[in-house]
Amino acid sequence: MLKKSVLALPIALAVIGMAYAAPGQKPEETLDELIKKSPNPGYLTQSPQNIMMLPDNPAWDVVEAGEKLFKEARGPKNVSLEKCDFGKGPGVLAGAHTELPRYFADAGKVMDLDSRLVYCMKTLQGFTNDDAAIKQKHGSDSDIMKLQTYIASKSNGYAWNPPMNHPLEKAMRDAGEVMFYRRAGTMDFNCAACHSQSEKRIRASVLPNVYDPLDWSKAISWPAQRTSHDHVRSSQHRVLECLWQMRYPNIKNGSDASIALISFWTDAARGQPAVLPDLKR
Amino acid sequence: MFKKTPVAASLVAAASLLLITGGCSATNTGKTAEAKPAAAVPAKVDYTKMTPAALAEYLVLESDGFDLKQPTQEGTTGRHRLTQDEIQKACSLGKGKEVDDKTREKVMALAAASIKYPEGGIKLGDWKKGRELAWSGYGFRTAHNPDDHVKGTPGGNCYNCHQLATDRTGGNIGPALTGYGARGTSPDMLKYTYDVIYNPHVYFACTNMPRMGAVGVLNQQQIADIMAYLLDPNSPVNKQ
């Protein structure tokens, strides 16, 4: 009896996941869906201005630039990224980002969107770490952010559903959970200090709760336009900024440490639809 | 400052060595011949053979995930910031876990031993200076944008988590302290307030609140100024 229900759970989750796969849905419709479902929508509704602006998200310009870059033959090998496999087969972008991080056999490791993109730019297009196309990680004018924002936009409305089939996927997710609770730095902070209760605030900003998948689904919906930065930002950038406030040293972009955290946080939003591209404070 | 224990780190290092000699790394199994020259995979340790805690410790301190040599404002390095002291380790509780009695006692004793009092006794400072310190979140941040303590004084970060006076919006991770001065300024209340700012674990084991005095974010005079902001009848905290 017990065993049966344990087996049924992942199947049920997979079915829910498929139910949300909504091609053509707009980010504002996905957000509306999250708000309507939430008993504690304080985080989701905190900025009426951002909700109003979402249809005119400046990130759409970045998506457009990213699509052009994605399809353009580039790099020393002069090929496009259309053969890049983000986990659902070469060139398949629909719902790919919501199933990252995942294990990639060709690279032998668990990768997030950022590191998978860099992997393809190197292996398919022949770019190296010294090329500006790979070196510049942040800002709406960077190739990396244009491409990430485009790729992720194809996962709007899809439920977060990072695979946990490979032992490394599970190991990274579980280590990420430990890191989420690991207190360190000048202020003794861990991630949980700010992200484990509903409708808590730092000054006026309502914080997302990792235990509330509705909150968390929007919270991890990166890339998102940050209105206070006037740039589109990535998951990696969010990790960097949280750890900066926590008084930690610089975390390395694409490191396993960062991917483990992102694996845990993506798993925490499992089953809820992604808002992509999002607009955040 | 608290003593850092390198025990866990060396345990992880020892475990990694065992895994190297043990061979059979899962990170190699899925590799295709074509991907081999990419050499993006440090196939030294098998993550799947480690406990989540050991892997987390490895990722933070051994895997080149952080800039461990990054200089800090207090003259240490990133590695020092990330290495847990006893209180941090004891208070890294997982989902839904609460601190047990034995740990609580230990944490409270460690906290009590950390507190140093002003030579002339605890006195209230200048509430106006305390107000600025309570509001400021500057200081000790490193990463991609290090705070320069020559250009700016590190603050107490109080408003991030507490509502204090009502002229500014404070956070609500900690309790609201509006009207705190109603508690009076008896020696006991002065000591209690000083202790909580200096090292709150002495009363609230494994609280989320930082140890502002014990780790050297605030000095004794700055704590006295923030105490005045909380307790002085003329402070906006008490003028509602």
Short mmCIF file of C-alpha atoms in Angstrom, two decimals:
data_model
loop_
_atom_site.label_atom_id
_atom_site.label_comp_id
_atom_site.label_asym_id
_atom_site.label_seq_id
_atom_site.Cartn_x
_atom_site.Cartn_y
_atom_site.Cartn_z
CA MET A 1 0.00 0.00 0.00
CA LEU A 2 2.63 2.47 1.14
CA LYS A 3 5.02 1.33 -1.54
CA LYS A 4 2.40 1.79 -4.20
CA SER A 5 1.75 5.41 -3.31
CA VAL A 6 5.47 6.17 -3.26
CA LEU A 7 5.68 4.88 -6.81
CA ALA A 8 2.58 6.76 -7.85
CA LEU A 9 3.88 10.12 -6.65
CA PRO A 10 6.51 10.74 -9.33
CA ILE A 11 4.05 9.63 -12.00
CA ALA A 12 1.43 12.02 -10.66
CA LEU A 13 4.01 14.82 -10.62
CA ALA A 14 4.98 14.06 -14.20
CA VAL A 15 1.35 14.25 -15.27
CA ILE A 16 0.91 17.58 -13.48
CA GLY A 17 4.05 18.76 -15.21
CA MET A 18 2.66 17.93 -18.60
CA ALA A 19 -0.60 19.63 -17.79
CA TYR A 20 1.17 22.94 -17.42
CA ALA A 21 3.08 22.71 -20.67
CA ALA A 22 1.29 25.52 -22.40
CA PRO A 23 2.79 26.64 -25.70
CA GLY A 24 1.85 30.17 -26.58
CA GLN A 25 1.07 31.16 -23.01
CA LYS A 26 2.39 34.58 -22.05
CA PRO A 27 4.48 35.23 -18.90
CA GLU A 28 1.76 37.54 -17.54
CA GLU A 29 -0.76 34.69 -17.90
CA THR A 30 1.58 32.31 -16.05
CA LEU A 31 2.06 34.80 -13.24
CA ASP A 32 -1.68 35.35 -13.01
CA GLU A 33 -2.13 31.58 -12.69
CA LEU A 34 0.38 31.47 -9.79
CA ILE A 35 -1.26 34.42 -8.02
CA LYS A 36 -4.74 32.89 -8.32
CA LYS A 37 -3.55 29.61 -6.82
CA SER A 38 -1.63 31.16 -3.92
CA PRO A 39 -3.11 31.49 -0.43
CA ASN A 40 -0.17 33.78 0.49
CA PRO A 41 0.48 35.84 -2.65
CA GLY A 42 2.43 38.63 -0.88
CA TYR A 43 5.63 37.89 -2.75
CA LEU A 44 3.92 37.39 -6.11
CA THR A 45 1.83 40.57 -5.95
CA GLN A 46 4.24 42.93 -4.20
CA SER A 47 4.82 45.16 -7.21
CA PRO A 48 1.63 46.19 -9.04
CA GLN A 49 3.87 48.25 -11.30
CA ASN A 50 5.93 45.23 -12.36
CA ILE A 51 2.77 43.19 -12.96
CA MET A 52 1.44 46.01 -15.13
CA MET A 53 4.73 46.26 -17.03
CA LEU A 54 5.18 42.52 -17.60
CA PRO A 55 3.59 42.47 -21.08
CA ASP A 56 6.03 45.23 -22.09
CA ASN A 57 9.01 43.59 -20.40
CA PRO A 58 12.25 45.08 -21.81
CA ALA A 59 13.58 41.49 -21.67
CA TRP A 60 11.66 40.78 -24.90
CA ASP A 61 14.21 42.91 -26.79
CA VAL A 62 16.91 40.70 -25.31
CA VAL A 63 14.95 37.59 -26.36
CA GLU A 64 14.80 38.93 -29.91
CA ALA A 65 18.52 39.66 -30.00
CA GLY A 66 19.15 36.21 -28.54
CA GLU A 67 17.11 34.44 -31.20
CA LYS A 68 19.16 36.13 -33.91
CA LEU A 69 22.43 35.15 -32.21
CA PHE A 70 21.20 31.59 -31.64
CA LYS A 71 20.45 31.04 -35.33
CA GLU A 72 23.49 32.84 -36.66
CA ALA A 73 26.58 30.91 -37.82
CA ARG A 74 29.26 32.09 -35.41
CA GLY A 75 32.61 31.30 -33.85
CA PRO A 76 35.75 29.77 -35.35
CA LYS A 77 33.67 26.82 -36.60
CA ASN A 78 31.08 29.15 -38.13
CA VAL A 79 27.99 27.22 -37.04
CA SER A 80 24.80 28.20 -35.25
CA LEU A 81 23.63 26.86 -31.90
CA GLU A 82 20.69 25.08 -33.48
CA LYS A 83 22.35 21.69 -32.91
CA CYS A 84 22.95 22.34 -29.21
CA ASP A 85 21.27 19.75 -26.98
CA PHE A 86 19.82 21.36 -23.86
CA GLY A 87 18.59 18.00 -22.65
CA LYS A 88 15.59 17.34 -24.85
CA GLY A 89 17.50 16.66 -28.05
CA PRO A 90 19.54 18.86 -30.42
CA GLY A 91 17.81 22.16 -31.05
CA VAL A 92 14.78 21.41 -28.84
CA LEU A 93 14.18 24.47 -26.68
CA ALA A 94 10.50 24.13 -25.68
CA GLY A 95 10.46 23.21 -22.00
CA ALA A 96 14.23 22.62 -21.96
CA HIS A 97 15.14 25.23 -19.35
CA THR A 98 12.53 24.02 -16.87
CA GLU A 99 14.26 20.61 -16.96
CA LEU A 100 17.67 22.01 -16.04
CA PRO A 101 20.02 21.46 -14.28
CA ARG A 102 20.42 17.92 -15.58
CA TYR A 103 23.18 15.39 -16.21
CA PHE A 104 24.76 15.50 -19.67
CA ALA A 105 26.57 12.34 -20.70
CA ASP A 106 28.73 14.15 -23.27
CA ALA A 107 30.14 16.47 -20.62
CA GLY A 108 29.96 13.93 -17.79
CA LYS A 109 28.43 16.42 -15.39
CA VAL A 110 25.31 18.18 -14.18
CA MET A 111 24.85 21.51 -15.97
CA ASP A 112 22.54 24.49 -15.66
CA LEU A 113 21.45 26.67 -18.58
CA ASP A 114 24.46 28.96 -18.24
CA SER A 115 27.08 26.20 -18.21
CA ARG A 116 25.33 24.14 -20.91
CA LEU A 117 25.22 27.16 -23.20
CA VAL A 118 28.93 27.81 -22.65
CA TYR A 119 29.63 24.11 -23.33
CA CYS A 120 27.86 24.32 -26.71
CA MET A 121 29.54 27.60 -27.63
CA LYS A 122 32.87 25.90 -27.03
CA THR A 123 32.27 22.46 -28.51
CA LEU A 124 29.99 23.40 -31.45
CA GLN A 125 31.15 26.91 -32.29
CA GLY A 126 34.77 26.69 -31.16
CA PHE A 127 34.74 29.69 -28.83
CA THR A 128 37.25 29.67 -25.96
CA ASN A 129 37.14 31.15 -22.47
CA ASP A 130 39.12 34.14 -23.74
CA ASP A 131 36.50 35.12 -26.31
CA ALA A 132 34.24 38.02 -25.33
CA ALA A 133 31.23 35.91 -26.35
CA ILE A 134 31.93 33.62 -23.39
CA LYS A 135 33.88 35.88 -21.08
CA GLN A 136 31.15 38.48 -20.53
CA LYS A 137 28.65 36.72 -18.28
CA HIS A 138 26.39 39.57 -17.23
CA GLY A 139 24.37 42.41 -18.69
CA SER A 140 21.66 42.62 -21.35
CA ASP A 141 24.33 43.49 -23.92
CA SER A 142 26.24 40.22 -23.36
CA ASP A 143 25.88 37.31 -25.80
CA ILE A 144 25.44 34.91 -22.87
CA MET A 145 22.45 36.81 -21.49
CA LYS A 146 20.86 37.37 -24.90
CA LEU A 147 21.09 33.64 -25.64
CA GLN A 148 19.96 32.51 -22.18
CA THR A 149 16.97 34.85 -22.22
CA TYR A 150 15.90 33.56 -25.64
CA ILE A 151 16.34 29.89 -24.73
CA ALA A 152 14.53 30.26 -21.40
CA SER A 153 11.64 32.19 -22.99
CA LYS A 154 10.72 28.91 -24.71
CA SER A 155 9.93 27.41 -21.29
CA ASN A 156 7.34 29.92 -20.14
CA GLY A 157 4.34 28.14 -18.63
CA TYR A 158 6.17 24.81 -18.41
CA ALA A 159 6.37 23.26 -14.96
CA TRP A 160 9.79 23.08 -13.33
CA ASN A 161 10.74 19.44 -13.65
CA PRO A 162 14.50 18.87 -13.24
CA PRO A 163 15.28 15.18 -13.79
CA MET A 164 16.49 13.15 -10.80
CA ASN A 165 17.24 9.91 -12.64
CA HIS A 166 21.02 10.07 -12.74
CA PRO A 167 22.82 9.61 -9.38
CA LEU A 168 24.76 12.83 -9.99
CA GLU A 169 21.55 14.84 -10.37
CA LYS A 170 20.39 13.58 -7.00
CA ALA A 171 23.82 14.12 -5.39
CA MET A 172 24.00 17.72 -6.59
CA ARG A 173 20.43 18.48 -5.50
CA ASP A 174 21.02 16.99 -2.04
CA ALA A 175 24.33 18.82 -1.56
CA GLY A 176 22.58 22.01 -2.66
CA GLU A 177 20.01 21.50 0.08
CA VAL A 178 22.78 21.20 2.69
CA MET A 179 24.35 24.37 1.30
CA PHE A 180 20.99 26.14 1.57
CA TYR A 181 21.09 25.59 5.34
CA ARG A 182 24.83 25.96 5.84
CA ARG A 183 25.53 29.05 7.96
CA ALA A 184 28.73 30.96 7.32
CA GLY A 185 30.15 34.41 6.68
CA THR A 186 30.37 37.53 8.83
CA MET A 187 26.61 37.54 9.52
CA ASP A 188 26.13 33.75 10.02
CA PHE A 189 23.56 33.74 7.22
CA ASN A 190 22.30 30.77 5.27
CA CYS A 191 19.79 30.94 2.43
CA ALA A 192 17.05 29.69 4.77
CA ALA A 193 17.41 32.79 7.00
CA CYS A 194 15.55 34.81 4.34
CA HIS A 195 13.75 32.16 2.30
CA SER A 196 11.96 29.71 4.60
CA GLN A 197 8.81 31.60 5.65
CA SER A 198 5.97 33.19 3.71
CA GLU A 199 5.53 36.95 3.40
CA LYS A 200 8.69 37.87 5.30
CA ARG A 201 10.38 41.09 4.27
CA ILE A 202 13.87 42.61 4.08
CA ARG A 203 12.90 46.26 4.56
CA ALA A 204 10.01 46.66 2.11
CA SER A 205 10.87 43.72 -0.16
CA VAL A 206 8.76 40.59 0.28
CA LEU A 207 10.94 37.48 0.13
CA PRO A 208 10.03 34.24 -1.63
CA ASN A 209 9.63 31.12 0.52
CA VAL A 210 11.45 27.99 -0.68
CA TYR A 211 8.71 25.83 0.90
CA ASP A 212 6.00 27.51 -1.17
CA PRO A 213 6.40 26.25 -4.76
CA LEU A 214 4.08 29.03 -6.02
CA ASP A 215 6.37 31.75 -4.59
CA TRP A 216 9.41 29.81 -5.54
CA SER A 217 8.41 29.20 -9.14
CA LYS A 218 8.47 32.93 -9.85
CA ALA A 219 11.50 33.48 -7.62
CA ILE A 220 13.67 31.13 -9.70
CA SER A 221 12.28 32.33 -13.03
CA TRP A 222 15.51 33.66 -14.46
CA PRO A 223 16.49 35.27 -16.77
CA ALA A 224 14.43 38.20 -15.59
CA GLN A 225 14.65 41.91 -16.18
CA ARG A 226 15.76 43.61 -12.93
CA THR A 227 14.14 47.03 -12.99
CA SER A 228 16.60 48.33 -10.39
CA HIS A 229 19.54 47.22 -12.57
CA ASP A 230 18.05 47.97 -16.00
CA HIS A 231 19.51 44.63 -17.12
CA VAL A 232 18.38 41.07 -17.63
CA ARG A 233 19.94 38.83 -14.96
CA SER A 234 20.57 35.07 -14.76
CA SER A 235 20.21 32.41 -12.04
CA GLN A 236 23.97 32.54 -11.60
CA HIS A 237 23.74 36.29 -11.02
CA ARG A 238 21.02 35.81 -8.38
CA VAL A 239 23.25 33.35 -6.51
CA LEU A 240 26.14 35.81 -6.71
CA GLU A 241 24.08 38.69 -5.33
CA CYS A 242 22.55 36.74 -2.45
CA LEU A 243 25.99 35.51 -1.43
CA TRP A 244 27.36 39.06 -1.67
CA GLN A 245 24.72 40.24 0.81
CA MET A 246 25.55 37.22 2.97
CA ARG A 247 29.18 38.44 3.10
CA TYR A 248 30.50 35.35 1.30
CA PRO A 249 33.44 35.52 -1.12
CA ASN A 250 32.87 35.45 -4.86
CA ILE A 251 31.24 32.24 -6.11
CA LYS A 252 32.53 31.14 -9.49
CA ASN A 253 30.15 31.32 -12.42
CA GLY A 254 29.18 27.82 -13.52
CA SER A 255 30.99 26.12 -10.64
CA ASP A 256 29.56 22.91 -9.22
CA ALA A 257 28.91 24.82 -6.00
CA SER A 258 26.59 27.21 -7.86
CA ILE A 259 24.97 24.41 -9.88
CA ALA A 260 24.27 22.38 -6.71
CA LEU A 261 22.40 25.34 -5.20
CA ILE A 262 20.49 25.85 -8.44
CA SER A 263 19.64 22.12 -8.56
CA PHE A 264 18.11 22.30 -5.09
CA TRP A 265 16.20 25.49 -5.78
CA THR A 266 14.82 24.22 -9.09
CA ASP A 267 13.65 21.02 -7.42
CA ALA A 268 11.89 23.14 -4.78
CA ALA A 269 9.68 24.70 -7.49
CA ARG A 270 8.82 21.35 -9.05
CA GLY A 271 5.38 21.17 -10.61
CA GLN A 272 4.74 24.91 -10.84
CA PRO A 273 4.97 26.88 -14.09
CA ALA A 274 7.90 29.15 -14.94
CA VAL A 275 7.40 32.84 -15.67
CA LEU A 276 9.84 33.52 -18.51
CA PRO A 277 11.14 36.03 -19.11
CA ASP A 278 10.19 37.52 -15.75
CA LEU A 279 10.36 41.08 -14.49
CA LYS A 280 11.69 41.63 -10.99
CA ARG A 281 12.47 44.54 -8.72
CA MET B 1 36.26 35.86 16.71
CA PHE B 2 35.59 32.18 17.16
CA LYS B 3 37.94 29.31 16.62
CA LYS B 4 37.48 27.73 13.23
CA THR B 5 37.56 23.96 13.17
CA PRO B 6 39.29 22.51 10.12
CA VAL B 7 38.23 18.99 11.10
CA ALA B 8 35.39 18.63 8.60
CA ALA B 9 37.50 19.94 5.74
CA SER B 10 40.28 17.46 6.34
CA LEU B 11 37.76 14.62 6.69
CA VAL B 12 36.37 15.49 3.30
CA ALA B 13 39.88 15.66 1.86
CA ALA B 14 40.63 12.22 3.28
CA ALA B 15 37.39 10.87 1.85
CA SER B 16 38.25 12.29 -1.56
CA LEU B 17 41.64 10.59 -1.50
CA LEU B 18 39.99 7.27 -0.78
CA LEU B 19 37.67 7.80 -3.69
CA ILE B 20 40.54 8.62 -6.04
CA THR B 21 42.33 5.41 -5.17
CA GLY B 22 39.04 3.55 -5.38
CA GLY B 23 38.68 4.64 -8.99
CA CYS B 24 35.40 3.96 -10.77
CA SER B 25 34.24 7.54 -11.04
CA ALA B 26 30.67 7.96 -12.17
CA THR B 27 31.68 11.22 -13.80
CA ASN B 28 33.56 9.18 -16.39
CA THR B 29 30.92 6.62 -17.21
CA GLY B 30 28.86 8.75 -19.55
CA LYS B 31 31.73 10.31 -21.42
CA THR B 32 31.87 9.82 -25.14
CA ALA B 33 35.19 9.54 -26.93
CA GLU B 34 34.45 12.78 -28.72
CA ALA B 35 34.01 14.75 -25.53
CA LYS B 36 37.25 13.48 -24.04
CA PRO B 37 39.62 16.24 -25.16
CA ALA B 38 37.31 18.90 -23.67
CA ALA B 39 38.69 17.87 -20.24
CA ALA B 40 36.07 20.00 -18.55
CA VAL B 41 35.54 17.28 -15.96
CA PRO B 42 37.78 17.01 -12.96
CA ALA B 43 37.20 13.26 -12.53
CA LYS B 44 38.92 13.16 -9.18
CA VAL B 45 36.07 12.60 -6.80
CA ASP B 46 32.86 10.65 -7.16
CA TYR B 47 30.07 12.88 -5.89
CA THR B 48 27.66 9.97 -5.80
CA LYS B 49 29.77 8.19 -3.18
CA MET B 50 29.73 11.13 -0.76
CA THR B 51 27.08 12.03 1.78
CA PRO B 52 25.19 15.25 0.96
CA ALA B 53 26.96 16.97 3.89
CA ALA B 54 30.41 15.83 2.75
CA LEU B 55 29.70 16.87 -0.84
CA ALA B 56 28.40 20.28 0.27
CA GLU B 57 31.56 20.82 2.33
CA TYR B 58 33.68 19.73 -0.63
CA LEU B 59 31.84 22.04 -3.03
CA VAL B 60 32.19 25.02 -0.71
CA LEU B 61 35.79 24.58 0.41
CA GLU B 62 37.61 22.18 -1.91
CA SER B 63 36.16 22.32 -5.41
CA ASP B 64 37.33 25.76 -6.53
CA GLY B 65 33.72 26.96 -6.43
CA PHE B 66 34.49 30.12 -4.48
CA ASP B 67 37.33 32.61 -4.55
CA LEU B 68 38.84 31.32 -1.30
CA LYS B 69 41.79 33.69 -1.55
CA GLN B 70 39.62 36.78 -1.86
CA PRO B 71 40.77 39.33 0.72
CA THR B 72 38.27 40.43 3.36
CA GLN B 73 37.95 43.80 5.11
CA GLU B 74 39.11 42.25 8.39
CA GLY B 75 42.35 41.01 6.81
CA THR B 76 41.41 37.36 6.41
CA THR B 77 40.40 35.47 3.25
CA GLY B 78 37.31 34.05 1.62
CA ARG B 79 38.23 30.64 2.99
CA HIS B 80 37.98 32.01 6.53
CA ARG B 81 34.55 33.49 5.80
CA LEU B 82 33.28 30.15 4.53
CA THR B 83 34.82 27.93 7.21
CA GLN B 84 32.23 27.39 9.90
CA ASP B 85 32.90 28.08 13.56
CA GLU B 86 31.22 26.03 16.28
CA ILE B 87 28.05 28.10 16.51
CA GLN B 88 27.59 28.23 12.74
CA LYS B 89 28.05 24.48 12.50
CA ALA B 90 25.72 23.70 15.40
CA CYS B 91 23.06 26.04 13.99
CA SER B 92 23.06 24.81 10.37
CA LEU B 93 19.80 23.00 10.89
CA GLY B 94 17.96 21.37 8.01
CA LYS B 95 14.33 21.66 7.01
CA GLY B 96 11.98 21.77 9.97
CA LYS B 97 14.73 20.89 12.43
CA GLU B 98 14.94 22.63 15.77
CA VAL B 99 17.94 22.95 18.02
CA ASP B 100 18.10 20.21 20.69
CA ASP B 101 18.67 20.88 24.39
CA LYS B 102 22.31 19.82 24.44
CA THR B 103 23.19 21.99 21.45
CA ARG B 104 21.21 24.89 22.89
CA GLU B 105 23.22 24.77 26.11
CA LYS B 106 26.49 24.56 24.23
CA VAL B 107 25.62 27.45 21.90
CA MET B 108 24.46 29.63 24.82
CA ALA B 109 27.68 28.91 26.74
CA LEU B 110 29.84 29.73 23.70
CA ALA B 111 27.89 32.95 23.21
CA ALA B 112 28.21 33.97 26.87
CA ALA B 113 31.96 33.44 26.75
CA SER B 114 32.25 35.70 23.69
CA ILE B 115 30.75 38.83 25.22
CA LYS B 116 33.07 41.61 26.36
CA TYR B 117 31.68 44.56 28.30
CA PRO B 118 32.83 48.21 28.29
CA GLU B 119 35.27 49.02 31.09
CA GLY B 120 33.13 51.77 32.58
CA GLY B 121 29.94 49.71 32.41
CA ILE B 122 27.16 49.76 29.79
CA LYS B 123 25.95 53.28 29.00
CA LEU B 124 23.69 54.68 26.31
CA GLY B 125 25.45 56.54 23.47
CA ASP B 126 24.12 58.99 20.87
CA TRP B 127 20.76 57.95 19.40
CA LYS B 128 21.34 60.04 16.24
CA LYS B 129 24.49 58.08 15.45
CA GLY B 130 22.66 54.90 16.39
CA ARG B 131 19.89 55.73 13.94
CA GLU B 132 22.33 55.95 11.05
CA LEU B 133 24.04 52.70 12.10
CA ALA B 134 20.69 50.94 12.46
CA TRP B 135 19.72 51.93 8.93
CA SER B 136 23.04 51.19 7.23
CA GLY B 137 23.57 47.82 5.56
CA TYR B 138 27.05 48.78 4.42
CA GLY B 139 30.13 46.80 5.24
CA PHE B 140 31.89 43.44 4.99
CA ARG B 141 30.36 42.53 1.62
CA THR B 142 33.02 41.12 -0.70
CA ALA B 143 32.21 39.02 -3.81
CA HIS B 144 31.92 41.07 -7.01
CA ASN B 145 31.62 44.45 -5.28
CA PRO B 146 33.66 44.70 -2.07
CA ASP B 147 32.69 47.35 0.49
CA ASP B 148 35.47 49.86 1.17
CA HIS B 149 35.60 50.54 4.90
CA VAL B 150 37.69 53.67 4.28
CA LYS B 151 34.87 55.19 2.24
CA GLY B 152 31.99 53.95 4.36
CA THR B 153 31.46 52.87 7.96
CA PRO B 154 29.99 49.38 8.37
CA GLY B 155 26.45 49.55 9.72
CA GLY B 156 24.30 47.43 12.00
CA ASN B 157 21.82 46.31 9.31
CA CYS B 158 19.04 46.48 11.95
CA TYR B 159 16.31 47.82 9.61
CA ASN B 160 16.78 44.94 7.18
CA CYS B 161 14.98 42.67 9.65
CA HIS B 162 13.35 44.89 12.32
CA GLN B 163 10.76 47.63 12.26
CA LEU B 164 12.21 50.36 14.52
CA ALA B 165 10.91 53.93 14.22
CA THR B 166 7.93 54.24 11.88
CA ASP B 167 9.52 56.91 9.66
CA ARG B 168 11.31 54.17 7.71
CA THR B 169 10.10 50.77 6.58
CA GLY B 170 11.92 47.96 8.30
CA GLY B 171 11.83 44.22 7.62
CA ASN B 172 9.89 41.65 9.61
CA ILE B 173 12.26 38.68 9.84
CA GLY B 174 12.98 39.83 13.40
CA PRO B 175 10.38 41.20 15.83
CA ALA B 176 9.23 44.85 15.62
CA LEU B 177 11.12 47.01 18.13
CA THR B 178 8.98 50.12 17.84
CA GLY B 179 8.55 51.64 21.32
CA TYR B 180 11.36 49.47 22.69
CA GLY B 181 12.21 52.23 25.22
CA ALA B 182 9.09 51.41 27.25
CA ARG B 183 11.18 48.62 28.77
CA GLY B 184 13.18 51.26 30.69
CA THR B 185 16.91 51.55 31.31
CA SER B 186 17.50 49.41 34.38
CA PRO B 187 20.95 47.77 34.59
CA ASP B 188 19.34 44.45 33.69
CA MET B 189 17.65 45.91 30.61
CA LEU B 190 20.90 47.60 29.52
CA LYS B 191 22.78 44.33 29.87
CA TYR B 192 20.08 42.36 28.06
CA THR B 193 20.01 44.79 25.14
CA TYR B 194 23.80 44.93 24.93
CA ASP B 195 24.03 41.13 24.98
CA VAL B 196 21.42 40.67 22.26
CA ILE B 197 23.25 43.05 19.92
CA TYR B 198 26.67 41.64 20.84
CA ASN B 199 25.75 37.95 20.60
CA PRO B 200 22.03 37.09 20.61
CA HIS B 201 22.70 33.34 20.87
CA VAL B 202 23.22 33.87 24.59
CA TYR B 203 19.41 34.13 24.93
CA PHE B 204 18.18 32.77 21.59
CA ALA B 205 20.33 29.80 20.60
CA CYS B 206 20.60 29.47 16.82
CA THR B 207 18.69 32.68 16.13
CA ASN B 208 18.96 34.12 12.61
CA MET B 209 20.34 37.35 14.09
CA PRO B 210 24.04 38.07 13.48
CA ARG B 211 26.56 38.39 16.32
CA MET B 212 27.35 42.03 15.71
CA GLY B 213 29.76 42.51 18.61
CA ALA B 214 31.28 39.05 18.79
CA VAL B 215 32.34 39.02 15.12
CA GLY B 216 33.50 42.63 15.15
CA VAL B 217 30.93 44.29 12.87
CA LEU B 218 30.06 46.80 15.61
CA ASN B 219 32.37 48.09 18.36
CA GLN B 220 31.28 48.83 21.92
CA GLN B 221 30.65 52.54 21.22
CA GLN B 222 28.52 51.73 18.17
CA ILE B 223 26.49 49.24 20.20
CA ALA B 224 25.97 51.98 22.82
CA ASP B 225 24.74 54.33 20.07
CA ILE B 226 22.28 51.76 18.71
CA MET B 227 21.12 51.05 22.28
CA ALA B 228 20.41 54.79 22.68
CA TYR B 229 18.37 54.71 19.47
CA LEU B 230 16.33 51.87 21.01
CA LEU B 231 16.06 53.17 24.59
CA ASP B 232 16.44 56.96 24.64
CA PRO B 233 13.01 58.60 25.25
CA ASN B 234 13.91 61.24 22.63
CA SER B 235 14.68 58.67 19.91
CA PRO B 236 12.13 58.35 17.07
CA VAL B 237 11.80 54.68 18.08
CA ASN B 238 10.00 55.92 21.21
CA LYS B 239 8.21 58.99 19.82
CA GLN B 240 5.12 57.54 18.19
#
